[in-house]
Amino acid sequence: MTHTAELIAVGTELLLGNIANTDAQMLSKGLSALGINVYYHTVVGDNPQRLKAAVEIAKSRADIIITTGGLGPTCDDLTKNVLAECFGKKLVYDEESAERIRDYFQRLHPGGAMTENNLQQAYLPEGCTIFSNDWGTAPGCAFEANGVRVIMLPGPPNECTPMFEHRAVPYLQALADGVIASRTLKIFGMGESAVEARLRDRMNALTNPTLAPYAKTGEVELRITAKAATVEEARALIVPVEKEVRDIFGPLVYGADVASMEEVVLGLLKEKGLTMGTAESCTGGLVAKRLTDLSGASAVFKGGVVSYTNEVKAGVLGVPQEMLDEFGAVSAQVAQAMAQGARKVLGCDLAVSLTGVAGPNPDDRNNPVGLIYVALDTPEGTRVRELHLINGRARIRTVAATNAFDMVRRYLTGLPDRDA
Amino acid sequence: MTHTAELIAVGTELLLGNIANTDAQMLSKGLSALGINVYYHTVVGDNPQRLKAAVEIAKSRADIIITTGGLGPTCDDLTKNVLAECFGKKLVYDEESAERIRDYFQRLHPGGAMTENNLQQAYLPEGCTIFSNDWGTAPGCAFEANGVRVIMLPGPPNECTPMFEHRAVPYLQALADGVIASRTLKIFGMGESAVEARLRDRMNALTNPTLAPYAKTGEVELRITAKAATVEEARALIVPVEKEVRDIFGPLVYGADVASMEEVVLGLLKEKGLTMGTAESCTGGLVAKRLTDLSGASAVFKGGVVSYTNEVKAGVLGVPQEMLDEFGAVSAQVAQAMAQGARKVLGCDLAVSLTGVAGPNPDDRNNPVGLIYVALDTPEGTRVRELHLINGRARIRTVAATNAFDMVRRYLTGLPDRDA
């Protein structure tokens, strides 16, 4: 039997935009991995009538309801009361939970006096499965009534995530038949609509696995999702579709189940025992920043120069002044000289450079916004890409940086550089 | 009249947990600033029946419905069709929108052939207000029917945010009676709970204006919001509360209605005609990246060195090898020498440097994760801060970078540096 879950997040702070509903993202991923469908998320404030209305709607369209938030000690925390009422349950005092709450409080505030409202958290729906909370005070719980399973989890993500993984998942696994496996292929170098046009017929024809595209900044993700009795069978269903996609898009597919292009580049550099460095003008340190966002970057990244002025391009990277005068800073020639200079100055095996116009205004030579040169210097020579990017400074910088990583990736995997 | 808005996000990627619904957070903040209530967020997949059901429920409890997502060129993009059907509207072809889509495509793929599915985006509900999209292809729109105003915005946050701010907000402002003015004071150097404890009594006592704190990474925003008949009157209500807050927090308040510390620093440097540069180890280019995220950075930013290895610290920045050997790369001494070297090599008036352990592991001298030295070199000498940061690599890097900007800000405004 296929189960359908609905998520209800409770908290006025979500409706005011103080925080994003990241619990829903975490839960959705986890439920999808269990083969449980999720058709709706709802967010509602700390208001009993409106929460009740949301629960009544959820009861009519799902057989699993998971709430997050509203389990704490303050008077705003009303989730248990409302859910118990909606399903005709009483709240009963659980001494073991009370004990855990007192212990937790003492560990947090040794010798301090706990206010009585904390013990509200020890009242739980009669007959429920108690999810003890090792990551905070409020216990969670699960019960079944009227053919619906209700699971209540605390709201703070640092409690909700482990409570889901260690308490709710084992409870849900007992219900599941069949599992979901998915694989995400990452594509760089073709727009979403072109990718989709190329795949439309296949996407419409496929039912298990399914194939769906998602646009990222300058990239497209293709997710293949299969359902079967076991993970192994589900994975086996994915294999031929992955092959089909890779045959169509070839080297535009830069990875599978990876977070980013820089993660792929970091892995390739480690594998080959090579180091890289950067020389950045228009991206102003973004390439270095993205690579060093990843822990372990120090094994392959020597450093970088952000040469925002011609002085630094000449003085630190050794770009000849005559070249800067003749071609201007935004030129293929200067990009090459920057990469060559960085490779020498930083003492690395490979160096990428970027110079261009991020906007919002053209540069002093009237080069248009979005014209960027990216170069890669290697022991075997220098490659250059000319880019024409659009859609604002932030996107231009991001896509330019991804192009720099793509040039490194192609070089390290023995591919020629693509035309811009 | 008070309006109530409901947000409906459309996209299977949200239900699979591929992305978080950050659009809802952004919209909720913006609607709250306009004095519009938000009681529910709903997320639904790319499924016409379920979207229709969500719209019918929203119609019954809100007079403004804002959808995000599902406006793109692929067959999954069904928001316009469903909303038009729910409100008895036809979709009609808009030649101007089609022209913009063609232009956009040509800028992105000069000379390329646009697939026909892109023109689906030019079909819009009859009689609607078209929100032209300068940040992507799919236009948004707004219409009124059956007493409900419907607003449709594209899903990608880099389109949704500017489309809301520049298109939907002016449309919504025309509906409001009375106006809201707000002012956000930014505080760096005190935690959210300490700020809140300091202000709790005042926050509870105030009704117009209201005062509310929001935690950011290492920072606190205090938003003062007033409602009155005119903007001038609303602003006048804010003035004494702002003074009160500034009297309490003094130089911890680094700005009002500014996006970030780096924006304040950029303004101060421009005002004083000074330039700066960076030398980064643990932050790997993040300080340079954040400064150059801002257009106009080229007027004040000369460049930076990302010295991820000791070789680059010695070779490019001129940090003495004996110093590196004696004190290690993560030391106040090396931070000072990096800043001094960067100021000289980059030829700038001020230089900041950062060296430390971003994690996840201690360094080879067993310095703990989160130990960071930040230095600022100026014509009048060098300042150093020692930081002990927590909560993971990303947060440690971000807060360290903000500290670097804070040191520049304090120097440029004649303040002493704070104790770490």
PDB file of N, CA, C and O in Angstrom, chain A residues 15 17-18 20 25 28-29 38 40-41 43 50 193 196 200 214 223 284 288-289 292-295 302-304 306 308 311 360 391 393 397, chain B residues 13 15-18 20 25 28-29 40-41 43 50 74 104 117-118 214 284 288-289 292-295 302-304 306 308 311 360 393 397:
ATOM      1  N   LEU A  15       5.317  32.418   9.262  1.00  0.00           N
ATOM      2  CA  LEU A  15       4.408  33.276   8.486  1.00  0.00           C
ATOM      3  C   LEU A  15       4.902  34.714   8.433  1.00  0.00           C
ATOM      4  O   LEU A  15       4.479  35.495   7.573  1.00  0.00           O
ATOM      5  N   GLY A  17       8.087  35.289   8.096  1.00  0.00           N
ATOM      6  CA  GLY A  17       9.298  35.257   7.277  1.00  0.00           C
ATOM      7  C   GLY A  17      10.574  35.328   8.096  1.00  0.00           C
ATOM      8  O   GLY A  17      11.641  35.577   7.554  1.00  0.00           O
ATOM      9  N   ASN A  18      10.474  35.103   9.406  1.00  0.00           N
ATOM     10  CA  ASN A  18      11.707  35.114  10.208  1.00  0.00           C
ATOM     11  C   ASN A  18      12.599  33.941   9.871  1.00  0.00           C
ATOM     12  O   ASN A  18      13.822  34.034   9.961  1.00  0.00           O
ATOM     13  N   ALA A  20      12.898  30.164   7.269  1.00  0.00           N
ATOM     14  CA  ALA A  20      12.345  29.352   6.172  1.00  0.00           C
ATOM     15  C   ALA A  20      11.974  27.979   6.737  1.00  0.00           C
ATOM     16  O   ALA A  20      12.529  27.547   7.748  1.00  0.00           O
ATOM     17  N   GLN A  25      11.760  20.618   4.030  1.00  0.00           N
ATOM     18  CA  GLN A  25      12.689  20.091   3.031  1.00  0.00           C
ATOM     19  C   GLN A  25      13.334  18.798   3.534  1.00  0.00           C
ATOM     20  O   GLN A  25      13.365  17.782   2.828  1.00  0.00           O
ATOM     21  N   SER A  28      10.743  16.002   3.633  1.00  0.00           N
ATOM     22  CA  SER A  28      10.347  15.566   2.293  1.00  0.00           C
ATOM     23  C   SER A  28      11.373  14.631   1.687  1.00  0.00           C
ATOM     24  O   SER A  28      11.037  13.613   1.087  1.00  0.00           O
ATOM     25  N   LYS A  29      12.644  15.014   1.854  1.00  0.00           N
ATOM     26  CA  LYS A  29      13.717  14.145   1.363  1.00  0.00           C
ATOM     27  C   LYS A  29      13.632  12.776   2.020  1.00  0.00           C
ATOM     28  O   LYS A  29      13.733  11.741   1.370  1.00  0.00           O
ATOM     29  N   VAL A  38       4.509  12.697  -0.763  1.00  0.00           N
ATOM     30  CA  VAL A  38       4.142  13.946  -0.080  1.00  0.00           C
ATOM     31  C   VAL A  38       3.486  14.834  -1.127  1.00  0.00           C
ATOM     32  O   VAL A  38       4.114  15.147  -2.141  1.00  0.00           O
ATOM     33  N   TYR A  40       1.384  17.679  -0.187  1.00  0.00           N
ATOM     34  CA  TYR A  40       1.206  19.054   0.295  1.00  0.00           C
ATOM     35  C   TYR A  40       2.083  19.328   1.508  1.00  0.00           C
ATOM     36  O   TYR A  40       2.261  18.452   2.358  1.00  0.00           O
ATOM     37  N   HIS A  41       2.594  20.554   1.594  1.00  0.00           N
ATOM     38  CA  HIS A  41       3.106  21.111   2.842  1.00  0.00           C
ATOM     39  C   HIS A  41       2.161  22.257   3.215  1.00  0.00           C
ATOM     40  O   HIS A  41       1.763  23.027   2.334  1.00  0.00           O
ATOM     41  N   VAL A  43       1.877  25.539   6.092  1.00  0.00           N
ATOM     42  CA  VAL A  43       2.442  26.282   7.218  1.00  0.00           C
ATOM     43  C   VAL A  43       1.309  27.079   7.830  1.00  0.00           C
ATOM     44  O   VAL A  43       0.539  27.721   7.106  1.00  0.00           O
ATOM     45  N   ARG A  50      -7.016  28.037  13.245  1.00  0.00           N
ATOM     46  CA  ARG A  50      -6.435  27.841  11.912  1.00  0.00           C
ATOM     47  C   ARG A  50      -5.645  26.536  11.830  1.00  0.00           C
ATOM     48  O   ARG A  50      -5.638  25.876  10.793  1.00  0.00           O
ATOM     49  N   SER A 193      15.290  24.845 -21.034  1.00  0.00           N
ATOM     50  CA  SER A 193      14.260  24.554 -22.031  1.00  0.00           C
ATOM     51  C   SER A 193      14.818  23.662 -23.144  1.00  0.00           C
ATOM     52  O   SER A 193      14.115  22.790 -23.657  1.00  0.00           O
ATOM     53  N   GLU A 196      14.980  20.149 -21.780  1.00  0.00           N
ATOM     54  CA  GLU A 196      13.640  19.574 -21.698  1.00  0.00           C
ATOM     55  C   GLU A 196      13.098  19.214 -23.086  1.00  0.00           C
ATOM     56  O   GLU A 196      12.488  18.163 -23.274  1.00  0.00           O
ATOM     57  N   ARG A 200      11.672  15.607 -23.882  1.00  0.00           N
ATOM     58  CA  ARG A 200      10.235  15.623 -23.579  1.00  0.00           C
ATOM     59  C   ARG A 200       9.558  14.284 -23.838  1.00  0.00           C
ATOM     60  O   ARG A 200       8.818  13.775 -22.991  1.00  0.00           O
ATOM     61  N   TYR A 214      15.332  20.168 -13.321  1.00  0.00           N
ATOM     62  CA  TYR A 214      15.232  21.323 -12.428  1.00  0.00           C
ATOM     63  C   TYR A 214      16.326  22.314 -12.795  1.00  0.00           C
ATOM     64  O   TYR A 214      17.478  21.935 -12.907  1.00  0.00           O
ATOM     65  N   ARG A 223      16.632  14.611 -12.465  1.00  0.00           N
ATOM     66  CA  ARG A 223      16.477  13.579 -11.428  1.00  0.00           C
ATOM     67  C   ARG A 223      15.750  12.356 -11.964  1.00  0.00           C
ATOM     68  O   ARG A 223      14.657  12.456 -12.516  1.00  0.00           O
ATOM     69  N   GLY A 284      36.136  38.479  -8.348  1.00  0.00           N
ATOM     70  CA  GLY A 284      36.539  39.041  -7.054  1.00  0.00           C
ATOM     71  C   GLY A 284      36.743  38.059  -5.914  1.00  0.00           C
ATOM     72  O   GLY A 284      36.485  38.414  -4.759  1.00  0.00           O
ATOM     73  N   ALA A 288      37.718  31.163  -5.643  1.00  0.00           N
ATOM     74  CA  ALA A 288      38.467  30.697  -4.474  1.00  0.00           C
ATOM     75  C   ALA A 288      37.515  30.405  -3.319  1.00  0.00           C
ATOM     76  O   ALA A 288      37.642  29.400  -2.624  1.00  0.00           O
ATOM     77  N   LYS A 289      36.582  31.276  -3.115  1.00  0.00           N
ATOM     78  CA  LYS A 289      35.600  31.101  -2.034  1.00  0.00           C
ATOM     79  C   LYS A 289      34.819  29.805  -2.220  1.00  0.00           C
ATOM     80  O   LYS A 289      34.620  29.041  -1.268  1.00  0.00           O
ATOM     81  N   THR A 292      36.989  26.803  -1.476  1.00  0.00           N
ATOM     82  CA  THR A 292      37.332  26.664  -0.052  1.00  0.00           C
ATOM     83  C   THR A 292      36.092  26.567   0.837  1.00  0.00           C
ATOM     84  O   THR A 292      36.221  26.357   2.041  1.00  0.00           O
ATOM     85  N   ASP A 293      34.905  26.690   0.270  1.00  0.00           N
ATOM     86  CA  ASP A 293      33.695  26.318   1.013  1.00  0.00           C
ATOM     87  C   ASP A 293      33.744  24.840   1.387  1.00  0.00           C
ATOM     88  O   ASP A 293      33.152  24.413   2.371  1.00  0.00           O
ATOM     89  N   LEU A 294      34.452  24.072   0.574  1.00  0.00           N
ATOM     90  CA  LEU A 294      34.507  22.626   0.778  1.00  0.00           C
ATOM     91  C   LEU A 294      35.630  22.276   1.736  1.00  0.00           C
ATOM     92  O   LEU A 294      36.764  22.731   1.559  1.00  0.00           O
ATOM     93  N   SER A 295      35.308  21.467   2.744  1.00  0.00           N
ATOM     94  CA  SER A 295      36.395  21.057   3.628  1.00  0.00           C
ATOM     95  C   SER A 295      37.280  20.097   2.831  1.00  0.00           C
ATOM     96  O   SER A 295      36.817  19.367   1.971  1.00  0.00           O
ATOM     97  N   LYS A 302      46.199  25.993  -3.633  1.00  0.00           N
ATOM     98  CA  LYS A 302      47.362  26.717  -3.106  1.00  0.00           C
ATOM     99  C   LYS A 302      46.996  28.133  -2.689  1.00  0.00           C
ATOM    100  O   LYS A 302      47.515  28.661  -1.719  1.00  0.00           O
ATOM    101  N   GLY A 303      46.165  28.770  -3.472  1.00  0.00           N
ATOM    102  CA  GLY A 303      45.805  30.139  -3.152  1.00  0.00           C
ATOM    103  C   GLY A 303      45.362  30.868  -4.400  1.00  0.00           C
ATOM    104  O   GLY A 303      45.207  30.265  -5.472  1.00  0.00           O
ATOM    105  N   GLY A 304      45.126  32.172  -4.239  1.00  0.00           N
ATOM    106  CA  GLY A 304      44.635  32.938  -5.371  1.00  0.00           C
ATOM    107  C   GLY A 304      45.009  34.392  -5.253  1.00  0.00           C
ATOM    108  O   GLY A 304      45.405  34.859  -4.187  1.00  0.00           O
ATOM    109  N   VAL A 306      43.307  38.098  -6.183  1.00  0.00           N
ATOM    110  CA  VAL A 306      42.181  38.876  -6.694  1.00  0.00           C
ATOM    111  C   VAL A 306      42.767  40.170  -7.229  1.00  0.00           C
ATOM    112  O   VAL A 306      43.173  41.035  -6.472  1.00  0.00           O
ATOM    113  N   TYR A 308      41.943  43.129  -8.827  1.00  0.00           N
ATOM    114  CA  TYR A 308      40.804  43.957  -9.235  1.00  0.00           C
ATOM    115  C   TYR A 308      41.267  45.183 -10.008  1.00  0.00           C
ATOM    116  O   TYR A 308      40.478  45.815 -10.684  1.00  0.00           O
ATOM    117  N   GLU A 311      47.089  47.578 -11.722  1.00  0.00           N
ATOM    118  CA  GLU A 311      48.313  47.571 -10.905  1.00  0.00           C
ATOM    119  C   GLU A 311      48.609  46.179 -10.352  1.00  0.00           C
ATOM    120  O   GLU A 311      49.749  45.720 -10.363  1.00  0.00           O
ATOM    121  N   PRO A 360      27.060  46.597 -12.877  1.00  0.00           N
ATOM    122  CA  PRO A 360      25.980  46.895 -13.816  1.00  0.00           C
ATOM    123  C   PRO A 360      26.382  47.765 -15.005  1.00  0.00           C
ATOM    124  O   PRO A 360      25.608  47.887 -15.942  1.00  0.00           O
ATOM    125  N   ASN A 391      21.760  38.780 -17.139  1.00  0.00           N
ATOM    126  CA  ASN A 391      20.894  38.622 -15.963  1.00  0.00           C
ATOM    127  C   ASN A 391      21.491  39.044 -14.658  1.00  0.00           C
ATOM    128  O   ASN A 391      21.217  38.452 -13.611  1.00  0.00           O
ATOM    129  N   ARG A 393      24.555  41.147 -12.159  1.00  0.00           N
ATOM    130  CA  ARG A 393      25.885  40.954 -11.599  1.00  0.00           C
ATOM    131  C   ARG A 393      26.032  39.625 -10.853  1.00  0.00           C
ATOM    132  O   ARG A 393      27.001  38.889 -11.075  1.00  0.00           O
ATOM    133  N   ARG A 397      28.467  36.618 -12.247  1.00  0.00           N
ATOM    134  CA  ARG A 397      29.634  36.154 -11.483  1.00  0.00           C
ATOM    135  C   ARG A 397      29.549  34.656 -11.195  1.00  0.00           C
ATOM    136  O   ARG A 397      30.537  33.930 -11.309  1.00  0.00           O
TER     137      ARG A 397
ATOM    138  N   GLU B  13       9.676  19.717  -6.943  1.00  0.00           N
ATOM    139  CA  GLU B  13      11.009  19.732  -6.329  1.00  0.00           C
ATOM    140  C   GLU B  13      10.947  20.136  -4.855  1.00  0.00           C
ATOM    141  O   GLU B  13      11.800  19.759  -4.060  1.00  0.00           O
ATOM    142  N   LEU B  15       8.346  19.300  -2.869  1.00  0.00           N
ATOM    143  CA  LEU B  15       7.772  18.151  -2.161  1.00  0.00           C
ATOM    144  C   LEU B  15       8.765  16.997  -2.054  1.00  0.00           C
ATOM    145  O   LEU B  15       8.607  16.116  -1.218  1.00  0.00           O
ATOM    146  N   LEU B  16       9.767  17.011  -2.922  1.00  0.00           N
ATOM    147  CA  LEU B  16      10.805  15.984  -2.856  1.00  0.00           C
ATOM    148  C   LEU B  16      11.947  16.421  -1.944  1.00  0.00           C
ATOM    149  O   LEU B  16      12.879  15.669  -1.702  1.00  0.00           O
ATOM    150  N   GLY B  17      11.877  17.674  -1.481  1.00  0.00           N
ATOM    151  CA  GLY B  17      12.927  18.152  -0.587  1.00  0.00           C
ATOM    152  C   GLY B  17      14.192  18.570  -1.308  1.00  0.00           C
ATOM    153  O   GLY B  17      15.246  18.738  -0.710  1.00  0.00           O
ATOM    154  N   ASN B  18      14.053  18.771  -2.609  1.00  0.00           N
ATOM    155  CA  ASN B  18      15.197  19.211  -3.393  1.00  0.00           C
ATOM    156  C   ASN B  18      15.621  20.629  -3.002  1.00  0.00           C
ATOM    157  O   ASN B  18      16.800  20.954  -2.967  1.00  0.00           O
ATOM    158  N   ALA B  20      14.358  24.233  -0.397  1.00  0.00           N
ATOM    159  CA  ALA B  20      13.473  24.766   0.643  1.00  0.00           C
ATOM    160  C   ALA B  20      12.649  25.904   0.043  1.00  0.00           C
ATOM    161  O   ALA B  20      13.051  26.521  -0.944  1.00  0.00           O
ATOM    162  N   GLN B  25       9.472  32.598   2.601  1.00  0.00           N
ATOM    163  CA  GLN B  25      10.051  33.436   3.651  1.00  0.00           C
ATOM    164  C   GLN B  25      10.192  34.885   3.178  1.00  0.00           C
ATOM    165  O   GLN B  25       9.785  35.821   3.860  1.00  0.00           O
ATOM    166  N   SER B  28       6.770  36.487   2.839  1.00  0.00           N
ATOM    167  CA  SER B  28       6.140  36.717   4.138  1.00  0.00           C
ATOM    168  C   SER B  28       6.703  37.971   4.792  1.00  0.00           C
ATOM    169  O   SER B  28       5.965  38.789   5.340  1.00  0.00           O
ATOM    170  N   LYS B  29       8.011  38.116   4.734  1.00  0.00           N
ATOM    171  CA  LYS B  29       8.638  39.328   5.262  1.00  0.00           C
ATOM    172  C   LYS B  29       8.098  40.571   4.583  1.00  0.00           C
ATOM    173  O   LYS B  29       7.755  41.554   5.220  1.00  0.00           O
ATOM    174  N   TYR B  40      -1.516  31.329   6.033  1.00  0.00           N
ATOM    175  CA  TYR B  40      -1.135  29.995   5.562  1.00  0.00           C
ATOM    176  C   TYR B  40      -0.133  30.086   4.412  1.00  0.00           C
ATOM    177  O   TYR B  40      -0.244  30.966   3.556  1.00  0.00           O
ATOM    178  N   HIS B  41       0.795  29.149   4.398  1.00  0.00           N
ATOM    179  CA  HIS B  41       1.574  28.840   3.190  1.00  0.00           C
ATOM    180  C   HIS B  41       1.166  27.440   2.768  1.00  0.00           C
ATOM    181  O   HIS B  41       1.034  26.566   3.631  1.00  0.00           O
ATOM    182  N   VAL B  43       2.348  24.323  -0.066  1.00  0.00           N
ATOM    183  CA  VAL B  43       3.238  23.860  -1.145  1.00  0.00           C
ATOM    184  C   VAL B  43       2.534  22.702  -1.820  1.00  0.00           C
ATOM    185  O   VAL B  43       2.011  21.804  -1.145  1.00  0.00           O
ATOM    186  N   ARG B  50      -4.345  18.722  -7.814  1.00  0.00           N
ATOM    187  CA  ARG B  50      -3.998  19.096  -6.442  1.00  0.00           C
ATOM    188  C   ARG B  50      -3.769  20.605  -6.316  1.00  0.00           C
ATOM    189  O   ARG B  50      -4.085  21.204  -5.292  1.00  0.00           O
ATOM    190  N   THR B  74       8.305  24.537 -19.512  1.00  0.00           N
ATOM    191  CA  THR B  74       8.169  23.089 -19.657  1.00  0.00           C
ATOM    192  C   THR B  74       6.745  22.649 -19.364  1.00  0.00           C
ATOM    193  O   THR B  74       5.937  23.410 -18.831  1.00  0.00           O
ATOM    194  N   TYR B 104      15.385  37.921 -24.791  1.00  0.00           N
ATOM    195  CA  TYR B 104      16.118  37.305 -23.692  1.00  0.00           C
ATOM    196  C   TYR B 104      16.889  36.103 -24.195  1.00  0.00           C
ATOM    197  O   TYR B 104      18.066  35.921 -23.912  1.00  0.00           O
ATOM    198  N   ASN B 117       8.444  25.885 -27.179  1.00  0.00           N
ATOM    199  CA  ASN B 117       7.825  25.840 -25.843  1.00  0.00           C
ATOM    200  C   ASN B 117       8.101  27.104 -25.041  1.00  0.00           C
ATOM    201  O   ASN B 117       7.341  27.450 -24.146  1.00  0.00           O
ATOM    202  N   ASN B 118       9.171  27.835 -25.370  1.00  0.00           N
ATOM    203  CA  ASN B 118       9.425  29.080 -24.655  1.00  0.00           C
ATOM    204  C   ASN B 118       8.274  30.071 -24.778  1.00  0.00           C
ATOM    205  O   ASN B 118       8.050  30.878 -23.891  1.00  0.00           O
ATOM    206  N   TYR B 214      15.600  40.047  14.713  1.00  0.00           N
ATOM    207  CA  TYR B 214      15.761  38.888  13.830  1.00  0.00           C
ATOM    208  C   TYR B 214      17.229  38.502  13.832  1.00  0.00           C
ATOM    209  O   TYR B 214      18.087  39.348  13.599  1.00  0.00           O
ATOM    210  N   GLY B 284      39.428  32.050   2.546  1.00  0.00           N
ATOM    211  CA  GLY B 284      39.602  31.615   1.158  1.00  0.00           C
ATOM    212  C   GLY B 284      39.000  32.514   0.088  1.00  0.00           C
ATOM    213  O   GLY B 284      38.565  32.015  -0.952  1.00  0.00           O
ATOM    214  N   ALA B 288      36.915  39.164  -0.018  1.00  0.00           N
ATOM    215  CA  ALA B 288      36.996  39.817  -1.332  1.00  0.00           C
ATOM    216  C   ALA B 288      35.703  39.604  -2.107  1.00  0.00           C
ATOM    217  O   ALA B 288      35.163  40.519  -2.728  1.00  0.00           O
ATOM    218  N   LYS B 289      35.190  38.395  -2.063  1.00  0.00           N
ATOM    219  CA  LYS B 289      33.952  38.065  -2.766  1.00  0.00           C
ATOM    220  C   LYS B 289      32.801  38.931  -2.261  1.00  0.00           C
ATOM    221  O   LYS B 289      32.023  39.473  -3.041  1.00  0.00           O
ATOM    222  N   THR B 292      33.192  42.513  -3.447  1.00  0.00           N
ATOM    223  CA  THR B 292      32.979  42.672  -4.884  1.00  0.00           C
ATOM    224  C   THR B 292      31.605  42.178  -5.330  1.00  0.00           C
ATOM    225  O   THR B 292      31.247  42.332  -6.493  1.00  0.00           O
ATOM    226  N   ASP B 293      30.806  41.598  -4.423  1.00  0.00           N
ATOM    227  CA  ASP B 293      29.390  41.371  -4.740  1.00  0.00           C
ATOM    228  C   ASP B 293      28.703  42.714  -5.016  1.00  0.00           C
ATOM    229  O   ASP B 293      27.702  42.770  -5.730  1.00  0.00           O
ATOM    230  N   LEU B 294      29.249  43.770  -4.433  1.00  0.00           N
ATOM    231  CA  LEU B 294      28.629  45.089  -4.536  1.00  0.00           C
ATOM    232  C   LEU B 294      29.138  45.800  -5.774  1.00  0.00           C
ATOM    233  O   LEU B 294      30.350  45.868  -5.996  1.00  0.00           O
ATOM    234  N   SER B 295      28.224  46.330  -6.554  1.00  0.00           N
ATOM    235  CA  SER B 295      28.702  47.095  -7.703  1.00  0.00           C
ATOM    236  C   SER B 295      29.300  48.393  -7.165  1.00  0.00           C
ATOM    237  O   SER B 295      28.867  48.923  -6.150  1.00  0.00           O
ATOM    238  N   LYS B 302      41.384  47.247  -4.238  1.00  0.00           N
ATOM    239  CA  LYS B 302      42.514  47.042  -5.155  1.00  0.00           C
ATOM    240  C   LYS B 302      42.665  45.567  -5.523  1.00  0.00           C
ATOM    241  O   LYS B 302      43.009  45.247  -6.657  1.00  0.00           O
ATOM    242  N   GLY B 303      42.451  44.712  -4.552  1.00  0.00           N
ATOM    243  CA  GLY B 303      42.612  43.294  -4.832  1.00  0.00           C
ATOM    244  C   GLY B 303      42.919  42.539  -3.563  1.00  0.00           C
ATOM    245  O   GLY B 303      42.878  43.113  -2.470  1.00  0.00           O
ATOM    246  N   GLY B 304      43.204  41.255  -3.736  1.00  0.00           N
ATOM    247  CA  GLY B 304      43.453  40.442  -2.558  1.00  0.00           C
ATOM    248  C   GLY B 304      44.331  39.260  -2.884  1.00  0.00           C
ATOM    249  O   GLY B 304      44.524  38.913  -4.050  1.00  0.00           O
ATOM    250  N   VAL B 306      44.684  35.242  -1.745  1.00  0.00           N
ATOM    251  CA  VAL B 306      44.208  34.112  -0.957  1.00  0.00           C
ATOM    252  C   VAL B 306      45.416  33.228  -0.719  1.00  0.00           C
ATOM    253  O   VAL B 306      45.891  32.554  -1.621  1.00  0.00           O
ATOM    254  N   TYR B 308      46.434  30.320   0.853  1.00  0.00           N
ATOM    255  CA  TYR B 308      45.945  29.122   1.535  1.00  0.00           C
ATOM    256  C   TYR B 308      47.092  28.257   2.042  1.00  0.00           C
ATOM    257  O   TYR B 308      46.904  27.409   2.881  1.00  0.00           O
ATOM    258  N   GLU B 311      53.597  28.640   1.682  1.00  0.00           N
ATOM    259  CA  GLU B 311      54.378  29.092   0.519  1.00  0.00           C
ATOM    260  C   GLU B 311      53.876  30.433   0.001  1.00  0.00           C
ATOM    261  O   GLU B 311      54.653  31.324  -0.318  1.00  0.00           O
ATOM    262  N   PRO B 360      36.491  21.294   9.153  1.00  0.00           N
ATOM    263  CA  PRO B 360      35.978  20.628  10.362  1.00  0.00           C
ATOM    264  C   PRO B 360      37.062  20.097  11.315  1.00  0.00           C
ATOM    265  O   PRO B 360      36.724  19.736  12.433  1.00  0.00           O
ATOM    266  N   ARG B 393      31.833  25.099   9.706  1.00  0.00           N
ATOM    267  CA  ARG B 393      32.710  25.782   8.767  1.00  0.00           C
ATOM    268  C   ARG B 393      32.063  26.999   8.092  1.00  0.00           C
ATOM    269  O   ARG B 393      32.657  28.068   8.029  1.00  0.00           O
ATOM    270  N   ARG B 397      33.356  30.839   8.807  1.00  0.00           N
ATOM    271  CA  ARG B 397      33.917  31.682   7.734  1.00  0.00           C
ATOM    272  C   ARG B 397      33.138  32.987   7.594  1.00  0.00           C
ATOM    273  O   ARG B 397      33.720  34.065   7.436  1.00  0.00           O
TER     274      ARG B 397
END
